[in-house]
Tab-separated table of C-alpha atoms in Angstrom:
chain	number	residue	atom	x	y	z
A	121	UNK	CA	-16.018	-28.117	-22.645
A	122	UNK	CA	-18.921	-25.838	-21.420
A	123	UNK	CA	-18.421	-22.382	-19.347
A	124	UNK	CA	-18.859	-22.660	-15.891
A	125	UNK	CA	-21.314	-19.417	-14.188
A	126	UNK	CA	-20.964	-19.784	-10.726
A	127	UNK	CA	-23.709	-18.051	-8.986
A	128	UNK	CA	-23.612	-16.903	-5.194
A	129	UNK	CA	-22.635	-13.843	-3.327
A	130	UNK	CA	-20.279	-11.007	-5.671
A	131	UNK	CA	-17.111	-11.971	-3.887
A	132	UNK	CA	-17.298	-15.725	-5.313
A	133	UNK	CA	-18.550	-14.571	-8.756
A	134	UNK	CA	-15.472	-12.660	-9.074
A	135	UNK	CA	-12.722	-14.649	-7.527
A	136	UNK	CA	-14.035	-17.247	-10.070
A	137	UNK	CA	-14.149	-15.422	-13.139
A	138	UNK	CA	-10.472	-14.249	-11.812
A	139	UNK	CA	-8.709	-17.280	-11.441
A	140	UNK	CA	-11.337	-19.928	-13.622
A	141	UNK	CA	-12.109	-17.518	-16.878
A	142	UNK	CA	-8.745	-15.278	-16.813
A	143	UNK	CA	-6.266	-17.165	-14.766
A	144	UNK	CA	-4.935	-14.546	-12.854
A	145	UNK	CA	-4.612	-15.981	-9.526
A	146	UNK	CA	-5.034	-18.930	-8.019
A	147	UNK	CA	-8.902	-19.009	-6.294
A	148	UNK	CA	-8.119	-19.171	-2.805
A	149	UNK	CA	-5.687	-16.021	-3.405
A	150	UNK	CA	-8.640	-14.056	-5.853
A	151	UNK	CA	-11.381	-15.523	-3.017
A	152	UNK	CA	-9.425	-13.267	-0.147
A	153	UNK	CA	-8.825	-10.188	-2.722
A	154	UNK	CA	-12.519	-10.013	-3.713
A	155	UNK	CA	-13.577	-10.256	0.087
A	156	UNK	CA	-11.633	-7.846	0.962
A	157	UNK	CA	-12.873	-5.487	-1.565
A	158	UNK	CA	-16.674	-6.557	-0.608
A	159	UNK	CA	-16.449	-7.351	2.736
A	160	UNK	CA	-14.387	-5.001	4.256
A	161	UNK	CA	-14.522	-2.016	1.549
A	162	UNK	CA	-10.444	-2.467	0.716
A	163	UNK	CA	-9.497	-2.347	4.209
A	164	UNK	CA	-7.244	-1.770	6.179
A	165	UNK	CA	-8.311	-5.408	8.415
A	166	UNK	CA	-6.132	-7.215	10.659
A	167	UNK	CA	-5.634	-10.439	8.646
A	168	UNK	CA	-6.706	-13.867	10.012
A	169	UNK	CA	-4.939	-16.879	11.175
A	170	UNK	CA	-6.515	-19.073	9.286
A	171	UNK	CA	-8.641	-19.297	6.613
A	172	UNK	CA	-9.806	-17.380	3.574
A	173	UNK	CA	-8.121	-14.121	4.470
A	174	UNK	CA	-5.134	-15.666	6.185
A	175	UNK	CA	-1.579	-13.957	6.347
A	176	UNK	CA	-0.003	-16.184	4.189
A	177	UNK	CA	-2.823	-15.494	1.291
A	178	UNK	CA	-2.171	-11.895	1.702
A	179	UNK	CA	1.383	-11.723	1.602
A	180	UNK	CA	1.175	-13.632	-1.815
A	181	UNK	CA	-1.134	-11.220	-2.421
A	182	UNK	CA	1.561	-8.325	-1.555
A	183	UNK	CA	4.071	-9.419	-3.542
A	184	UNK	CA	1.707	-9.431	-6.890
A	185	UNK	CA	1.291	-5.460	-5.658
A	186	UNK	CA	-2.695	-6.078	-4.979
A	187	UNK	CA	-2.467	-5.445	-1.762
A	188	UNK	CA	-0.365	-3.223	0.861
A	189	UNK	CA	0.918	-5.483	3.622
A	190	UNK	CA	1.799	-3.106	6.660
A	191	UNK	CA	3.448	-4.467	10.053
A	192	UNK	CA	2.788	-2.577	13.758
A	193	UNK	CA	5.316	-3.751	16.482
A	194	UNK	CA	3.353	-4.079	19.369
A	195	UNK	CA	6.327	-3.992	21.782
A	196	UNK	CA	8.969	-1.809	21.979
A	197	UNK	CA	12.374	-2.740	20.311
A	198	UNK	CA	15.625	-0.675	21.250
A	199	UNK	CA	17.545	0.868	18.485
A	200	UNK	CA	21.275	1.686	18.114
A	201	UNK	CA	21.496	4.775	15.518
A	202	UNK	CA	24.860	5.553	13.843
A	203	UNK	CA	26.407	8.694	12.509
A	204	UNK	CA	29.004	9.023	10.153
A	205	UNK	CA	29.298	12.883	10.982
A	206	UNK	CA	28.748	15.147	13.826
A	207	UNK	CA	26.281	16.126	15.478
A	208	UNK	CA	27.355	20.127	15.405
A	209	UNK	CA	27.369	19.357	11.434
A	210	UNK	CA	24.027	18.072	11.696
A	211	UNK	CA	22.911	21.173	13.358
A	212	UNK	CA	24.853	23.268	11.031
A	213	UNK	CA	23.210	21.706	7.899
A	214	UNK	CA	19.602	21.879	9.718
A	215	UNK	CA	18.296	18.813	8.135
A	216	UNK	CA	18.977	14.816	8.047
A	217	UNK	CA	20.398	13.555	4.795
A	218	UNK	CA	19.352	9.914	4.625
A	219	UNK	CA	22.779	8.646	3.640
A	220	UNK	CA	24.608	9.323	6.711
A	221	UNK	CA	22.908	7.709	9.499
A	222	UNK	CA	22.229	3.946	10.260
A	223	UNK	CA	19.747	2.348	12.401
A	224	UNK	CA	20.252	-1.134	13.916
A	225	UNK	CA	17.654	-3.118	15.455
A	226	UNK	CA	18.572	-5.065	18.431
A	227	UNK	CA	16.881	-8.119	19.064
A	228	UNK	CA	17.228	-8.903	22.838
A	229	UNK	CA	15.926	-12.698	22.501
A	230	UNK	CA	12.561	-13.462	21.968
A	231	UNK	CA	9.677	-13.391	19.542
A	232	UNK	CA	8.216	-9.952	19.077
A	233	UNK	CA	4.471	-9.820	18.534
A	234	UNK	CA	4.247	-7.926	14.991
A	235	UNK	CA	0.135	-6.754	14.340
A	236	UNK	CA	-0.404	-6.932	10.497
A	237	UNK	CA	-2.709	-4.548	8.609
A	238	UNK	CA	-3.565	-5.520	4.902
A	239	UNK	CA	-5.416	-3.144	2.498
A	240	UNK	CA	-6.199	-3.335	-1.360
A	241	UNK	CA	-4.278	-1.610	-3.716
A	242	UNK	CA	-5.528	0.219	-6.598
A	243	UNK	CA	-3.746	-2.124	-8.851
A	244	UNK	CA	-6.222	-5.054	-7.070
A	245	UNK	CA	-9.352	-2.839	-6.892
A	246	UNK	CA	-8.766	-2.634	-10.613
A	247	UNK	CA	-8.605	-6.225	-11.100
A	248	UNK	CA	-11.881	-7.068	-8.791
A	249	UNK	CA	-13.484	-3.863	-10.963
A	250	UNK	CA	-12.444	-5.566	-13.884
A	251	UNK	CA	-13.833	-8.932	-12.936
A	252	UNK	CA	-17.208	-7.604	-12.196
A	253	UNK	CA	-17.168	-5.354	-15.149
A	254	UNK	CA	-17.000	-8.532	-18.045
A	255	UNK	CA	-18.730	-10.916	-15.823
C-alpha cells in the first residue's frame, strides 16, 4: 500500500494527515478543526447549519476538548433563585457561598433561540500545529 500526499490548500493537508496518517479524528471532524484554525484564526465563529463547520461537527469536536462550545440565549428566560438562608445572613457574611443558593430555569413553552460560539482550544491548536509540523 503506497502513502497518500494530498496536496491543496493547508486546511486539507492537515485534516488528512490527521485523520488518514494518525487516525485521530474522523476527516470531516479534523476538516472543520483545521478550518477553523486557518480560516478563521481559532475563532470565536458562529457555527453553520450545514456543512463543513456545522454544529453537530463541533460539538463532537467539544467533547474531544478541541474546541470550546459556548451558548448565548438570545431571549430572555425568567429565573426562580432559592435560598437556603437569609437574606440578613447573606448581608452579614458579605459574600455568596455557592452552596446555598439554587437557580431554576423556567421554561414558559416554546423553543428558545440559543446563538452558538465555537473557538479552538489549545489542546486542538496543538493537534493542527502538530499536523503541519510532521507533514
Amino acid at each position: 500500500m503506497t502513502a497518500t500526499r494530498p496536496g491543496g490548500p493547508p486546511a486539507y493537508v492537515a485534516a488528512h494527515r490527521i485523520a488518514v496518517v494518525d487516525g485521530r479524528l474522523p476527516f470531516e471532524q479534523a476538516y472543520c478543526l483545521t478550518k477553523l484554525v486557518f480560516d478563521h484564526a481559532g475563532g470565536p465563529v458562529v457555527p453553520e447549519r450545514r456543512g463543513q463547520m456545522s454544529l453537530k461537527l463541533c460539538k463532537a469536536l467539544a467533547v474531544e476538548n478541541l474546541v470550546m462550545l459556548t451558548g448565548e440565549m438570545s431571549e430572555t428566560m425568567p429565573a426562580i433563585v432559592r435560598l437556603t438562608v437569609t437574606a440578613s445572613f447573606l448581608e452579614e457574611l458579605g459574600y455568596l457561598p455557592e452552596q446555598i443558593v439554587v437557580v431554576e430555569s423556567r421554561n414558559s413553552g416554546g423553543h428558545k433561540n440559543v446563538n452558538w460560539f465555537v473557538e479552538v482550544t489549545q489542546e486542538g491548536l496543538d493537534l493542527v500545529a502538530s499536523a503541519i509540523a510532521s507533514g
